[in-house]
RNA sequence: GGGCGGUUAGCUCAGCUGGUUAGAGCGCAGCAUUGACAUUGCUGAGGUCAGAGGUUCGAAUCCUCUACCGCCCACCA
């Protein structure tokens, strides 16, 4: 038997191997496209969707990295000049939430901390988390270029983001408006629609006498100022009321004059077909008021307390006031009936579940129409972006066809400051503060998607950076399918608007990673599986493989530990095949390694056919097939068939057959290790280092030539 | 109320543009094996491809409808 490396005689130890191999990769410099050998000419680029730097890496990140790193490694071996650009997001509101929770646990409140100090503390907290997260990314074997690592609050990124705002203001794509916004009263900030969601809730539904009408509401405390009564213009029941008609009636705090409004948005079938409106605290009502030029009055302040119009209830929080108001309505005979179990949808902050309070507030808005039209043109008309799976294109376009103007102001400190100043009614937008006194800086920061939407531009150094010229548009964006309307369309918008081109040629949406039972992972359920824990237990290779094999693009993945364990076994199989191949070919003469017997040549041809299929699967982003074929070939063709049938040949007396067979085993095994590398980078690189020099094209598998 | 995805072996899922006896992993049963590997090998059981109808020489694969499961969107007060 030939001399074998000591470690091959023991089972494969991922923990002993992975860190060391990653260090070799990093030190080689080959993660950096500029340092790749000359054969790597044609660029291939992708960006890491920046993980939020407020915690550790989760399974979704692990999934994304497993797929994307496989593609990047494949492309690098194919000879592309590959860039995989890493980074992290400050994640504005979300990070501030995480930080506030931490403060709460420590018995503190953010209101006790001055803004500048708060910002600094969150920054320290974020930078610490960022470090851990980057370590996690390394542990998974991610072949990204750390020299280009970008953080959303790097000065060049924040400057670019602000400059974009200034440019958009100049182009009329950004305006300051008093419009209904989603107000989170607990955290005192506005949110965009994608940051909120509806939850089903059961509440009492109050039917109230409003002059000759009966109206219904779940929120009687908003009704003090209701002085418009609205009905459908074609509702026969109210044909004798005319638009603009004045009606004197008794209301909660005394007599008022109501005005009849006819508007087609009212549903004749719902309830009595009549409603009163509260334009300050309801989107529908606001729209009706806008259409007819009606007055709007704030009833509840930004802390949830009732204002002047509530009369005796002024100053009370609406929650406290509601039962008292109901009492009063009852005593005045205005309460017709109560439906105690009325089911309806309530909008809440999707991160904190705090019920949203619609409010009118002066905010910065992005005018969406011109931008979404550019997206529709590029995606629908010109078909410039490949969507995987392709039905996601419809989802995105539906969103684009129905977009409403985007509120980009947030009343939180943790974010990129909006470069605007106010003096009375005057507004100044620019990179520098205006000259003259009495200008007040806008204290708000940008919505996190305003900066992350520009990620492909800022990371690559738009407008004149070398990377922007080389790598824009990027080849691939891979991200979670939940971002199909949050992040992806914004990147396309900004890409087209600023960069004059789509930001990526292909967008691949991976599905959600759930627990083994198909349930969404969440900290509260305690079913979270950490990619790093799994990697430490079974090896990052096994984790990556388990997430790749058999998972159709876009599909939900139930992450099972059994499956990961299965691929740890596979890693060990690879290890032992290596041991067999090296020990049975170590004494082979080096004179002829390229010609085979007819029989063996056939086996080589079969390998080529498989390798071709795998290559094809890679090119069409069918990694679930590419990885499964690789696995299957190595274990059930190479090990079970080729190795087994080799044993008698190697022991037999036919010298030519033996020579050919030894050459065959080495030749095929080198090919297998190459095919395996994108999926299981660590063990394949480790095996490569033990294969004989004359079989290899270079020291490092990572940049060796793909077998096709 | 709209839209989308799914329903294939006990479990988790593959099966691309329709083409001979429907596949994998895990699990299960039996056998083997101490010179690559028990983190092993071989063999096997197990499916009317959700249901109904249609197109076709031929459908798990295309069309229609139905039934469940899941996801997303939506200003019914």
GROMACS .gro file of N, CA, C and O (backbone and C1' of nucleotides) in nm, chain A residues 11 216 266-267 270 275 284 342 347 391 399 485 550 552 568-569 572-573 576-577 579-580 624-625 628 635-636 639-640 643-644 647, chain B residues 2-6 11-16 23-27 35-42 70-77:
model
  352
   11UNK      N    1  -1.165   0.889   1.026
   11UNK     CA    2  -1.283   0.949   0.963
   11UNK      C    3  -1.263   1.098   0.941
   11UNK      O    4  -1.184   1.162   1.010
  216UNK      N    5  -7.189   5.255   1.151
  216UNK     CA    6  -7.127   5.152   1.234
  216UNK      C    7  -6.977   5.177   1.241
  216UNK      O    8  -6.917   5.227   1.146
  266UNK      N    9  -6.841   5.395  -0.158
  266UNK     CA   10  -6.916   5.333  -0.049
  266UNK      C   11  -6.984   5.206  -0.099
  266UNK      O   12  -7.043   5.203  -0.207
  267UNK      N   13  -6.971   5.102  -0.020
  267UNK     CA   14  -7.032   4.974  -0.055
  267UNK      C   15  -7.178   4.973  -0.010
  267UNK      O   16  -7.208   4.979   0.108
  270UNK      N   17  -7.283   4.690   0.233
  270UNK     CA   18  -7.227   4.677   0.368
  270UNK      C   19  -7.307   4.758   0.470
  270UNK      O   20  -7.322   4.879   0.456
  275UNK      N   21  -7.186   5.581   0.584
  275UNK     CA   22  -7.080   5.593   0.683
  275UNK      C   23  -7.042   5.738   0.704
  275UNK      O   24  -7.069   5.824   0.620
  284UNK      N   25  -5.916   5.529   0.361
  284UNK     CA   26  -6.033   5.541   0.273
  284UNK      C   27  -6.098   5.678   0.291
  284UNK      O   28  -6.131   5.746   0.193
  342UNK      N   29  -6.739   4.105   1.614
  342UNK     CA   30  -6.718   4.145   1.475
  342UNK      C   31  -6.573   4.115   1.437
  342UNK      O   32  -6.478   4.160   1.500
  347UNK      N   33  -5.451   4.649   1.091
  347UNK     CA   34  -5.313   4.664   1.044
  347UNK      C   35  -5.219   4.680   1.163
  347UNK      O   36  -5.246   4.759   1.253
  391UNK      N   37  -4.285   3.258  -1.213
  391UNK     CA   38  -4.411   3.319  -1.170
  391UNK      C   39  -4.389   3.441  -1.081
  391UNK      O   40  -4.478   3.523  -1.063
  399UNK      N   41  -4.733   4.414  -0.830
  399UNK     CA   42  -4.696   4.516  -0.733
  399UNK      C   43  -4.668   4.649  -0.803
  399UNK      O   44  -4.711   4.756  -0.760
  485UNK      N   45  -4.140   4.202  -0.339
  485UNK     CA   46  -4.197   4.337  -0.355
  485UNK      C   47  -4.137   4.438  -0.259
  485UNK      O   48  -4.166   4.555  -0.266
  550UNK      N   49  -3.236   1.843  -0.401
  550UNK     CA   50  -3.379   1.817  -0.400
  550UNK      C   51  -3.467   1.934  -0.365
  550UNK      O   52  -3.587   1.918  -0.348
  552UNK      N   53  -3.634   2.238  -0.503
  552UNK     CA   54  -3.670   2.309  -0.626
  552UNK      C   55  -3.658   2.459  -0.607
  552UNK      O   56  -3.691   2.509  -0.499
  568UNK      N   57  -2.335   1.434   0.602
  568UNK     CA   58  -2.209   1.416   0.676
  568UNK      C   59  -2.154   1.276   0.642
  568UNK      O   60  -2.035   1.257   0.622
  569UNK      N   61  -2.246   1.182   0.633
  569UNK     CA   62  -2.205   1.047   0.593
  569UNK      C   63  -2.145   1.049   0.454
  569UNK      O   64  -2.047   0.981   0.425
  572UNK      N   65  -1.798   1.165   0.459
  572UNK     CA   66  -1.707   1.058   0.501
  572UNK      C   67  -1.684   0.957   0.388
  572UNK      O   68  -1.574   0.903   0.372
  573UNK      N   69  -1.788   0.936   0.310
  573UNK     CA   70  -1.775   0.847   0.195
  573UNK      C   71  -1.671   0.903   0.099
  573UNK      O   72  -1.584   0.830   0.050
  576UNK      N   73  -1.332   0.838   0.226
  576UNK     CA   74  -1.286   0.701   0.213
  576UNK      C   75  -1.260   0.659   0.069
  576UNK      O   76  -1.174   0.576   0.042
  577UNK      N   77  -1.337   0.717  -0.021
  577UNK     CA   78  -1.308   0.690  -0.163
  577UNK      C   79  -1.167   0.741  -0.194
  577UNK      O   80  -1.087   0.674  -0.260
  579UNK      N   81  -0.925   0.770   0.006
  579UNK     CA   82  -0.830   0.678   0.067
  579UNK      C   83  -0.808   0.556  -0.024
  579UNK      O   84  -0.696   0.513  -0.049
  580UNK      N   85  -0.919   0.503  -0.075
  580UNK     CA   86  -0.907   0.388  -0.163
  580UNK      C   87  -0.832   0.423  -0.291
  580UNK      O   88  -0.740   0.354  -0.333
  624UNK      N   89  -3.067   2.197  -0.760
  624UNK     CA   90  -3.119   2.076  -0.695
  624UNK      C   91  -3.089   1.954  -0.779
  624UNK      O   92  -3.064   1.846  -0.725
  625UNK      N   93  -3.086   1.971  -0.909
  625UNK     CA   94  -3.053   1.859  -0.997
  625UNK      C   95  -2.902   1.839  -1.006
  625UNK      O   96  -2.853   1.727  -0.999
  628UNK      N   97  -2.777   1.676  -0.688
  628UNK     CA   98  -2.819   1.538  -0.672
  628UNK      C   99  -2.744   1.446  -0.767
  628UNK      O  100  -2.703   1.336  -0.730
  635UNK      N  101  -2.139   0.851  -0.531
  635UNK     CA  102  -2.165   0.739  -0.440
  635UNK      C  103  -2.206   0.613  -0.517
  635UNK      O  104  -2.148   0.506  -0.500
  636UNK      N  105  -2.306   0.627  -0.601
  636UNK     CA  106  -2.367   0.506  -0.657
  636UNK      C  107  -2.312   0.463  -0.793
  636UNK      O  108  -2.339   0.353  -0.837
  639UNK      N  109  -1.832   0.498  -0.657
  639UNK     CA  110  -1.795   0.411  -0.545
  639UNK      C  111  -1.855   0.271  -0.559
  639UNK      O  112  -1.784   0.171  -0.549
  640UNK      N  113  -1.985   0.266  -0.583
  640UNK     CA  114  -2.050   0.135  -0.581
  640UNK      C  115  -2.019   0.050  -0.704
  640UNK      O  116  -2.014  -0.072  -0.696
  643UNK      N  117  -1.552   0.157  -0.850
  643UNK     CA  118  -1.453   0.111  -0.752
  643UNK      C  119  -1.464  -0.040  -0.731
  643UNK      O  120  -1.364  -0.111  -0.729
  644UNK      N  121  -1.585  -0.087  -0.717
  644UNK     CA  122  -1.604  -0.230  -0.691
  644UNK      C  123  -1.550  -0.315  -0.805
  644UNK      O  124  -1.481  -0.414  -0.783
  647UNK      N  125  -1.162  -0.356  -0.817
  647UNK     CA  126  -1.086  -0.438  -0.722
  647UNK      C  127  -1.025  -0.562  -0.789
  647UNK      O  128  -0.904  -0.581  -0.779
  710G        P  129  -6.327   3.671  -0.581
  710G      O5'  130  -6.227   3.780  -0.640
  710G      C5'  131  -6.132   3.741  -0.735
  710G      C4'  132  -6.015   3.834  -0.730
  710G      C3'  133  -5.884   3.764  -0.760
  710G      O3'  134  -5.868   3.747  -0.899
  710G      C1'  135  -5.856   3.897  -0.569
  711G        P  136  -5.848   3.598  -0.954
  711G      O5'  137  -5.692   3.579  -0.932
  711G      C5'  138  -5.603   3.678  -0.983
  711G      C4'  139  -5.471   3.671  -0.913
  711G      C3'  140  -5.406   3.534  -0.909
  711G      O3'  141  -5.348   3.498  -1.033
  711G      C1'  142  -5.384   3.636  -0.698
  712C        P  143  -5.343   3.345  -1.074
  712C      O5'  144  -5.223   3.290  -0.985
  712C      C5'  145  -5.094   3.350  -0.994
  712C      C4'  146  -5.005   3.301  -0.883
  712C      C3'  147  -4.992   3.150  -0.870
  712C      O3'  148  -4.904   3.095  -0.966
  712C      C1'  149  -5.024   3.243  -0.656
  713G        P  150  -4.927   2.946  -1.012
  713G      O5'  151  -4.872   2.862  -0.888
  713G      C5'  152  -4.733   2.857  -0.862
  713G      C4'  153  -4.707   2.797  -0.727
  713G      C3'  154  -4.746   2.652  -0.709
  713G      O3'  155  -4.652   2.564  -0.767
  713G      C1'  156  -4.820   2.773  -0.522
  714G        P  157  -4.710   2.430  -0.837
  714G      O5'  158  -4.743   2.338  -0.712
  714G      C5'  159  -4.639   2.293  -0.626
  714G      C4'  160  -4.696   2.244  -0.497
  714G      C3'  161  -4.774   2.114  -0.505
  714G      O3'  162  -4.689   2.002  -0.505
  714G      C1'  163  -4.892   2.269  -0.372
  719C        P  164  -4.681   0.953   0.495
  719C      O5'  165  -4.542   1.005   0.553
  719C      C5'  166  -4.534   1.064   0.682
  719C      C4'  167  -4.395   1.121   0.704
  719C      C3'  168  -4.354   1.226   0.601
  719C      O3'  169  -4.396   1.355   0.640
  719C      C1'  170  -4.184   1.062   0.619
  720U        P  171  -4.426   1.466   0.528
  720U      O5'  172  -4.279   1.496   0.473
  720U      C5'  173  -4.188   1.573   0.550
  720U      C4'  174  -4.062   1.596   0.471
  720U      C3'  175  -4.082   1.653   0.331
  720U      O3'  176  -4.102   1.793   0.333
  720U      C1'  177  -3.928   1.473   0.322
  721C        P  178  -4.181   1.862   0.214
  721C      O5'  179  -4.143   1.773   0.089
  721C      C5'  180  -4.125   1.830  -0.038
  721C      C4'  181  -4.002   1.769  -0.101
  721C      C3'  182  -4.002   1.766  -0.253
  721C      O3'  183  -3.958   1.890  -0.306
  721C      C1'  184  -3.934   1.555  -0.171
  722A        P  185  -4.001   1.931  -0.452
  722A      O5'  186  -3.882   1.869  -0.535
  722A      C5'  187  -3.908   1.762  -0.622
  722A      C4'  188  -3.780   1.715  -0.684
  722A      C3'  189  -3.790   1.698  -0.835
  722A      O3'  190  -3.751   1.814  -0.903
  722A      C1'  191  -3.723   1.495  -0.738
  723G        P  192  -3.845   1.874  -1.016
  723G      O5'  193  -3.871   1.750  -1.112
  723G      C5'  194  -3.776   1.714  -1.211
  723G      C4'  195  -3.816   1.583  -1.273
  723G      C3'  196  -3.948   1.584  -1.350
  723G      O3'  197  -3.933   1.636  -1.480
  723G      C1'  198  -3.947   1.399  -1.207
  724C        P  199  -4.059   1.704  -1.548
  724C      O5'  200  -4.005   1.826  -1.636
  724C      C5'  201  -3.999   1.957  -1.579
  724C      C4'  202  -3.906   2.041  -1.663
  724C      C3'  203  -3.936   2.041  -1.813
  724C      O3'  204  -4.028   2.144  -1.846
  724C      C1'  205  -3.709   1.991  -1.779
  731G        P  206  -3.866   0.375  -1.217
  731G      O5'  207  -3.738   0.434  -1.143
  731G      C5'  208  -3.740   0.455  -1.003
  731G      C4'  209  -3.669   0.582  -0.973
  731G      C3'  210  -3.626   0.596  -0.828
  731G      O3'  211  -3.504   0.529  -0.805
  731G      C1'  212  -3.737   0.792  -0.894
  732A        P  213  -3.470   0.474  -0.661
  732A      O5'  214  -3.414   0.605  -0.589
  732A      C5'  215  -3.303   0.675  -0.645
  732A      C4'  216  -3.276   0.798  -0.565
  732A      C3'  217  -3.266   0.775  -0.415
  732A      O3'  218  -3.137   0.730  -0.381
  732A      C1'  219  -3.405   0.962  -0.457
  733G        P  220  -3.120   0.640  -0.252
  733G      O5'  221  -3.136   0.746  -0.135
  733G      C5'  222  -3.039   0.849  -0.115
  733G      C4'  223  -3.085   0.942  -0.006
  733G      C3'  224  -3.126   0.871   0.123
  733G      O3'  225  -3.014   0.845   0.205
  733G      C1'  226  -3.294   1.024   0.061
  734C        P  227  -3.010   0.714   0.290
  734C      O5'  228  -3.117   0.744   0.404
  734C      C5'  229  -3.094   0.849   0.497
  734C      C4'  230  -3.221   0.877   0.575
  734C      C3'  231  -3.283   0.756   0.644
  734C      O3'  232  -3.219   0.726   0.766
  734C      C1'  233  -3.451   0.877   0.532
  735G        P  234  -3.208   0.575   0.812
  735G      O5'  235  -3.360   0.533   0.831
  735G      C5'  236  -3.438   0.591   0.936
  735G      C4'  237  -3.580   0.540   0.926
  735G      C3'  238  -3.595   0.389   0.923
  735G      O3'  239  -3.591   0.334   1.053
  735G      C1'  240  -3.728   0.484   0.754
  743G        P  241  -1.013  -0.666   0.625
  743G      O5'  242  -1.021  -0.511   0.588
  743G      C5'  243  -1.087  -0.468   0.471
  743G      C4'  244  -0.980  -0.399   0.387
  743G      C3'  245  -0.979  -0.455   0.246
  743G      O3'  246  -0.956  -0.348   0.158
  743G      C1'  247  -0.768  -0.474   0.343
  744A        P  248  -1.022  -0.270   0.080
  744A      O5'  249  -1.044  -0.136   0.164
  744A      C5'  250  -0.934  -0.054   0.196
  744A      C4'  251  -0.985   0.084   0.229
  744A      C3'  252  -1.112   0.084   0.314
  744A      O3'  253  -1.081   0.081   0.451
  744A      C1'  254  -1.141   0.226   0.125
  745C        P  255  -1.176   0.004   0.553
  745C      O5'  256  -1.305   0.097   0.560
  745C      C5'  257  -1.298   0.223   0.628
  745C      C4'  258  -1.425   0.299   0.600
  745C      C3'  259  -1.554   0.228   0.642
  745C      O3'  260  -1.582   0.254   0.778
  745C      C1'  261  -1.577   0.312   0.423
  746A        P  262  -1.619   0.133   0.875
  746A      O5'  263  -1.781   0.136   0.880
  746A      C5'  264  -1.855   0.258   0.903
  746A      C4'  265  -1.988   0.220   0.969
  746A      C3'  266  -1.975   0.184   1.116
  746A      O3'  267  -2.069   0.257   1.195
  746A      C1'  268  -2.076   0.008   0.994
  747U        P  269  -2.090   0.395   1.217
  747U      O5'  270  -2.136   0.453   1.075
  747U      C5'  271  -2.272   0.498   1.050
  747U      C4'  272  -2.265   0.577   0.921
  747U      C3'  273  -2.166   0.507   0.825
  747U      O3'  274  -2.226   0.441   0.715
  747U      C1'  275  -2.093   0.732   0.875
  748U        P  276  -2.325   0.444   0.622
  748U      O5'  277  -2.261   0.352   0.508
  748U      C5'  278  -2.125   0.370   0.470
  748U      C4'  279  -2.072   0.241   0.414
  748U      C3'  280  -2.165   0.164   0.322
  748U      O3'  281  -2.169   0.222   0.193
  748U      C1'  282  -2.064   0.013   0.471
  749G        P  283  -2.299   0.208   0.108
  749G      O5'  284  -2.286   0.058   0.056
  749G      C5'  285  -2.179   0.021  -0.028
  749G      C4'  286  -2.185  -0.126  -0.057
  749G      C3'  287  -2.317  -0.175  -0.112
  749G      O3'  288  -2.325  -0.153  -0.252
  749G      C1'  289  -2.249  -0.318   0.061
  750C        P  290  -2.468  -0.131  -0.318
  750C      O5'  291  -2.528  -0.278  -0.317
  750C      C5'  292  -2.472  -0.379  -0.398
  750C      C4'  293  -2.539  -0.511  -0.368
  750C      C3'  294  -2.690  -0.512  -0.386
  750C      O3'  295  -2.727  -0.532  -0.522
  750C      C1'  296  -2.636  -0.612  -0.179
  778G        P  297  -5.350   2.514   0.629
  778G      O5'  298  -5.235   2.589   0.548
  778G      C5'  299  -5.099   2.551   0.569
  778G      C4'  300  -5.013   2.608   0.461
  778G      C3'  301  -5.016   2.759   0.446
  778G      O3'  302  -4.939   2.825   0.544
  778G      C1'  303  -5.023   2.658   0.233
  779C        P  304  -4.981   2.976   0.585
  779C      O5'  305  -4.922   3.062   0.463
  779C      C5'  306  -4.782   3.065   0.439
  779C      C4'  307  -4.754   3.132   0.306
  779C      C3'  308  -4.804   3.275   0.293
  779C      O3'  309  -4.719   3.368   0.357
  779C      C1'  310  -4.861   3.155   0.099
  780C        P  311  -4.784   3.503   0.416
  780C      O5'  312  -4.808   3.589   0.284
  780C      C5'  313  -4.697   3.629   0.204
  780C      C4'  314  -4.746   3.689   0.075
  780C      C3'  315  -4.839   3.808   0.087
  780C      O3'  316  -4.769   3.928   0.116
  780C      C1'  317  -4.928   3.660  -0.072
  781C        P  318  -4.843   4.041   0.200
  781C      O5'  319  -4.947   4.099   0.093
  781C      C5'  320  -4.901   4.176  -0.017
  781C      C4'  321  -5.012   4.195  -0.116
  781C      C3'  322  -5.129   4.281  -0.071
  781C      O3'  323  -5.099   4.419  -0.079
  781C      C1'  324  -5.215   4.089  -0.171
  782A        P  325  -5.148   4.515   0.042
  782A      O5'  326  -5.291   4.566  -0.003
  782A      C5'  327  -5.347   4.533  -0.131
  782A      C4'  328  -5.495   4.546  -0.127
  782A      C3'  329  -5.555   4.613  -0.005
  782A      O3'  330  -5.556   4.755  -0.019
  782A      C1'  331  -5.673   4.413  -0.051
  783C        P  332  -5.532   4.844   0.107
  783C      O5'  333  -5.674   4.844   0.178
  783C      C5'  334  -5.683   4.887   0.313
  783C      C4'  335  -5.810   4.964   0.331
  783C      C3'  336  -5.932   4.900   0.268
  783C      O3'  337  -5.989   4.806   0.357
  783C      C1'  338  -5.925   5.127   0.206
  784C        P  339  -6.018   4.662   0.312
  784C      O5'  340  -6.109   4.611   0.431
  784C      C5'  341  -6.245   4.579   0.406
  784C      C4'  342  -6.330   4.699   0.420
  784C      C3'  343  -6.424   4.697   0.541
  784C      O3'  344  -6.372   4.775   0.646
  784C      C1'  345  -6.550   4.704   0.342
  785A        P  346  -6.395   4.708   0.794
  785A      O5'  347  -6.439   4.822   0.898
  785A      C5'  348  -6.547   4.902   0.867
  785A      C4'  349  -6.500   5.043   0.850
  785A      C3'  350  -6.546   5.133   0.964
  785A      O3'  351  -6.447   5.230   0.993
  785A      C1'  352  -6.658   5.189   0.759
   0.00000   0.00000   0.00000
